């Protein structure tokens, strides 16, 4: 699970949107994440709690797991929904009223959606 996550973010040094890898989070404040530009290696801190709703950080499709109801996901995992052609981040996990399991996903275009996970494959 230590796979490096990448985001597209505006690099002040390159003066353009570049691919950035996560360096680490700030001690005691997990909303502040250090990213390093893969082009110029300039590090920048992004406060993900202040992320505007029109999404400065864009997910990169290759870093997303394709969504499938049979799979189970972890909070923070990036997923790609084939039918909706949208990428999102798992923000929470919960139980459904029928005793199943669901994930809450914050999608780039669609916003927050609840999806079934860990569906028993019959
Ligand atoms: Zn850069």
GROMACS .gro file of C-alpha atoms and ligand atoms in nm:
model
  123
    1UNK     CA    1   0.000   0.000   0.000
    2UNK     CA    2   0.300   0.233  -0.018
    3UNK     CA    3   0.242   0.307  -0.384
    4UNK     CA    4   0.322   0.669  -0.463
    5UNK     CA    5   0.022   0.882  -0.539
    6UNK     CA    6   0.046   1.154  -0.799
    7UNK     CA    7  -0.160   1.462  -0.854
    8UNK     CA    8  -0.163   1.725  -1.122
    9UNK     CA    9  -0.093   2.058  -0.963
   10UNK     CA   10   0.025   2.399  -1.066
   11UNK     CA   11   0.398   2.424  -1.005
   12UNK     CA   12   0.513   2.782  -0.939
   13UNK     CA   13   0.863   2.689  -1.043
   14UNK     CA   14   0.771   2.530  -1.377
   15UNK     CA   15   0.494   2.784  -1.422
   16UNK     CA   16   0.260   2.512  -1.545
   17UNK     CA   17   0.059   2.215  -1.425
   18UNK     CA   18   0.289   1.925  -1.354
   19UNK     CA   19   0.269   1.577  -1.214
   20UNK     CA   20   0.356   1.580  -0.846
   21UNK     CA   21   0.434   1.295  -0.613
   22UNK     CA   22   0.342   1.289  -0.247
   23UNK     CA   23   0.643   1.346  -0.024
   24UNK     CA   24   0.465   1.324   0.307
   25UNK     CA   25   0.214   1.481   0.537
   26UNK     CA   26   0.281   1.736   0.806
   27UNK     CA   27   0.310   1.602   1.157
   28UNK     CA   28  -0.018   1.659   1.338
   29UNK     CA   29  -0.199   1.808   1.045
   30UNK     CA   30  -0.284   1.548   0.790
   31UNK     CA   31  -0.462   1.797   0.564
   32UNK     CA   32  -0.130   1.955   0.479
   33UNK     CA   33   0.052   1.743   0.228
   34UNK     CA   34   0.393   1.800   0.074
   35UNK     CA   35   0.416   1.734  -0.296
   36UNK     CA   36   0.726   1.734  -0.511
   37UNK     CA   37   0.720   1.826  -0.876
   38UNK     CA   38   0.848   1.535  -1.084
   39UNK     CA   39   0.988   1.784  -1.337
   40UNK     CA   40   1.189   2.035  -1.133
   41UNK     CA   41   1.173   1.868  -0.788
   42UNK     CA   42   1.035   2.185  -0.637
   43UNK     CA   43   0.841   2.093  -0.322
   44UNK     CA   44   0.515   2.258  -0.240
   45UNK     CA   45   0.272   2.217   0.046
   46UNK     CA   46  -0.090   2.178  -0.047
   47UNK     CA   47  -0.359   2.226   0.213
   48UNK     CA   48  -0.608   1.969   0.090
   49UNK     CA   49  -0.875   2.086   0.335
   50UNK     CA   50  -0.881   2.420   0.153
   51UNK     CA   51  -0.912   2.261  -0.186
   52UNK     CA   52  -1.169   2.457  -0.387
   53UNK     CA   53  -1.471   2.268  -0.507
   54UNK     CA   54  -1.370   2.312  -0.869
   55UNK     CA   55  -1.072   2.098  -0.782
   56UNK     CA   56  -0.720   2.232  -0.826
   57UNK     CA   57  -0.582   1.887  -0.772
   58UNK     CA   58  -0.675   1.654  -1.051
   59UNK     CA   59  -0.654   1.283  -1.016
   60UNK     CA   60  -0.453   1.087  -1.262
   61UNK     CA   61  -0.633   0.792  -1.410
   62UNK     CA   62  -0.336   0.553  -1.387
   63UNK     CA   63  -0.331   0.600  -1.012
   64UNK     CA   64  -0.695   0.506  -0.974
   65UNK     CA   65  -0.834   0.162  -0.904
   66UNK     CA   66  -1.123   0.072  -1.131
   67UNK     CA   67  -1.441   0.056  -0.931
   68UNK     CA   68  -1.606  -0.281  -0.899
   69UNK     CA   69  -1.871  -0.363  -0.636
   70UNK     CA   70  -1.699  -0.691  -0.546
   71UNK     CA   71  -1.382  -0.519  -0.435
   72UNK     CA   72  -1.317  -0.356  -0.104
   73UNK     CA   73  -1.152  -0.020  -0.071
   74UNK     CA   74  -0.965   0.184   0.183
   75UNK     CA   75  -1.022   0.543   0.285
   76UNK     CA   76  -0.801   0.767   0.074
   77UNK     CA   77  -0.793   0.525  -0.219
   78UNK     CA   78  -0.846   0.676  -0.562
   79UNK     CA   79  -1.098   0.502  -0.777
   80UNK     CA   80  -1.215   0.533  -1.133
   81UNK     CA   81  -1.577   0.466  -1.223
   82UNK     CA   82  -1.596   0.327  -1.577
   83UNK     CA   83  -1.966   0.393  -1.635
   84UNK     CA   84  -1.955   0.749  -1.507
   85UNK     CA   85  -1.608   0.820  -1.649
   86UNK     CA   86  -1.519   0.997  -1.329
   87UNK     CA   87  -1.244   0.970  -1.072
   88UNK     CA   88  -1.283   1.011  -0.703
   89UNK     CA   89  -1.136   0.956  -0.362
   90UNK     CA   90  -1.279   0.729  -0.096
   91UNK     CA   91  -1.365   0.957   0.195
   92UNK     CA   92  -1.543   0.718   0.430
   93UNK     CA   93  -1.664   0.364   0.476
   94UNK     CA   94  -2.000   0.269   0.616
   95UNK     CA   95  -2.252  -0.008   0.661
   96UNK     CA   96  -2.565  -0.011   0.449
   97UNK     CA   97  -2.908  -0.068   0.600
   98UNK     CA   98  -2.912  -0.417   0.449
   99UNK     CA   99  -2.595  -0.509   0.637
  100UNK     CA  100  -2.368  -0.468   0.339
  101UNK     CA  101  -2.076  -0.235   0.307
  102UNK     CA  102  -2.051   0.091   0.123
  103UNK     CA  103  -1.793   0.357   0.052
  104UNK     CA  104  -1.845   0.728   0.023
  105UNK     CA  105  -1.657   0.867  -0.272
  106UNK     CA  106  -1.592   1.228  -0.354
  107UNK     CA  107  -1.594   1.238  -0.733
  108UNK     CA  108  -1.433   1.511  -0.939
  109UNK     CA  109  -1.735   1.581  -1.155
  110UNK     CA  110  -2.025   1.415  -0.979
  111UNK     CA  111  -1.944   1.513  -0.623
  112UNK     CA  112  -2.017   1.282  -0.335
  113UNK     CA  113  -2.158   0.940  -0.416
  114UNK     CA  114  -2.221   0.626  -0.215
  115UNK     CA  115  -2.107   0.301  -0.373
  116UNK     CA  116  -2.144  -0.060  -0.267
  117UNK     CA  117  -1.825  -0.244  -0.185
  118UNK     CA  118  -1.728  -0.594  -0.088
  119UNK     CA  119  -2.038  -0.735  -0.253
  120UNK     CA  120  -2.036  -1.114  -0.220
  121UNK     CA  121  -1.978  -1.261  -0.562
  122UNK     CA  122  -2.247  -1.521  -0.610
  123LIG    ZN1  123   0.805   2.208  -1.122
   0.00000   0.00000   0.00000
